[in-house]
């Protein structure tokens, strides 16, 4: 039933969309499913995921598989029976691998949840409403259940899972549940409206929200600061040109500028008329719209305007009153050409805005370690085939979204080579030229400081952050050099160089020398401190900077001392999301599985000499493993732009597997390890000398 949806509306593999939805209230309780979950089915072709519902009047062609039942939160005992509790790292990792291999999708990848941003589902619903796209009834029911499950005790919603209620989050989710059929007198709608009115109503929504409300005919375009659409016609060398923004900031700016320039707005109907009365404290017809341009509710403002941005807006707003019609038409045409080009490159998976824009412009008919165990041979073969099929460069998700990412490309390239080196049953190897292509792409993405950003080379200076008009996000205008991206590239190129020593040898060698200088003085670890420190230590190990004779270089020593100082009483590690927001380490009250794994991986990478520190952390992973081989869900693991969170469901499984396997290989004599993985090898020369 989703076959003819726009590409960006294919349902995600997400246990927060289906399965157990816990309402975020005191004494959280389940919101019962709105459909028969046993009738949902999942398919995936080369990473293109699709959920569909088998109607009650139809016969299911097959039974649900393990992945479907697990994602939906159904009984999985017939797929994953309870196993004896592990007492060693070896037993725990074998148990986890057995479980995780059972969740592999038919095309070879693992379709696990990536969630956390609560505005995405409402944006999809508003886009569908504006474009007159009907969603299947079963999808609407489950979307409503999902959104209500995230409603906070005060009746509102935040922008993400860890945020207090905000005007942005509450307004978006309010409109979404009204689109999905809840009336204005429904108790949850009333609670949300009371919350929103206490905040002064929807007028204080940030810039991105103002755009969406204007599109929905719930706000006036006159209440927005002009983005000066004609700027896209200027030479790209012009300081502050949007072509120099980070790809996501550039992409959103482009779409919003097009919508503003064309005044793209849905037709007024009964729901729109009612919402105008519901989301504002004032009478809609009396609102002074120009006075709302800089009206942002305090809790929503994460990036205040610079004086330079305010000056630019004042100039742009003045121009808007007298702009040249012919010049505006040229700008609209140029912006649409760029939007179409991005749709071709990304297979139209990048933005809910694009569905609206395409319909507006083209009309309603627009197309918008256990490798030697035979039990896992099929699993590894399928993973290898999936990676081969995913190469463009390698993107963040699947081949349908072709935006190349530096660390994704490096990690995928290294994984392909490792699979072919370690698995003799994989005979259909990737052509060397494709690996050469991957390396060529990676090297072309290197920044002038020697490191790597995410999607592309840094196009502009940090001064562009002065022009950040998003208001809800910070540090989002430039693709900065990141520890984790640079570390992944170093490890990938190091491994590539062993297999193909003559391909661009001098450049790869020069890069590693430059990266040596990049890492040594750098004390600003990326994303979160535990995560960034792990990647930093992996990079140091890749360059040979490890402990020998109980000593290491001062940078490695300081990083390890930092991690060890944060080990909690139970032996694990835990760091709050707020560490990212406030740029200082904030201790969690409970140790977290993913951060315990990251800390241990970093310490083991550089061969930290106090094995007892490692054993205490490993014991935490062993003790918390469930009877079927997974680990319980912890707190939010990652963040972006100071204000956003991302939840990756697979983190609590894959990182403990990495950690337990590495510990078992490096410390086979430890009583916590108790032996080796089947057909594994002991503490090889390669792992002793610190090479990747």
mmCIF file of C-alpha atoms in Angstrom, residues 105 116 121 134 158 177 358 493 519 545 622 661 669:
data_model
loop_
_atom_site.group_PDB
_atom_site.id
_atom_site.type_symbol
_atom_site.label_atom_id
_atom_site.label_comp_id
_atom_site.label_asym_id
_atom_site.label_seq_id
_atom_site.Cartn_x
_atom_site.Cartn_y
_atom_site.Cartn_z
ATOM 1 C CA UNK A 105 16.842 -8.189 6.565
ATOM 2 C CA UNK A 116 14.542 11.113 18.162
ATOM 3 C CA UNK A 121 6.185 12.813 11.604
ATOM 4 C CA UNK A 134 -3.911 10.202 1.250
ATOM 5 C CA UNK A 158 9.439 18.987 22.689
ATOM 6 C CA UNK A 177 -3.141 14.966 15.718
ATOM 7 C CA UNK A 358 7.138 19.444 -6.967
ATOM 8 C CA UNK A 493 42.862 4.298 4.378
ATOM 9 C CA UNK A 519 45.041 14.981 16.402
ATOM 10 C CA UNK A 545 50.506 5.578 19.575
ATOM 11 C CA UNK A 622 27.701 -9.463 30.677
ATOM 12 C CA UNK A 661 34.725 -9.608 20.818
ATOM 13 C CA UNK A 669 43.509 -15.384 29.834
#
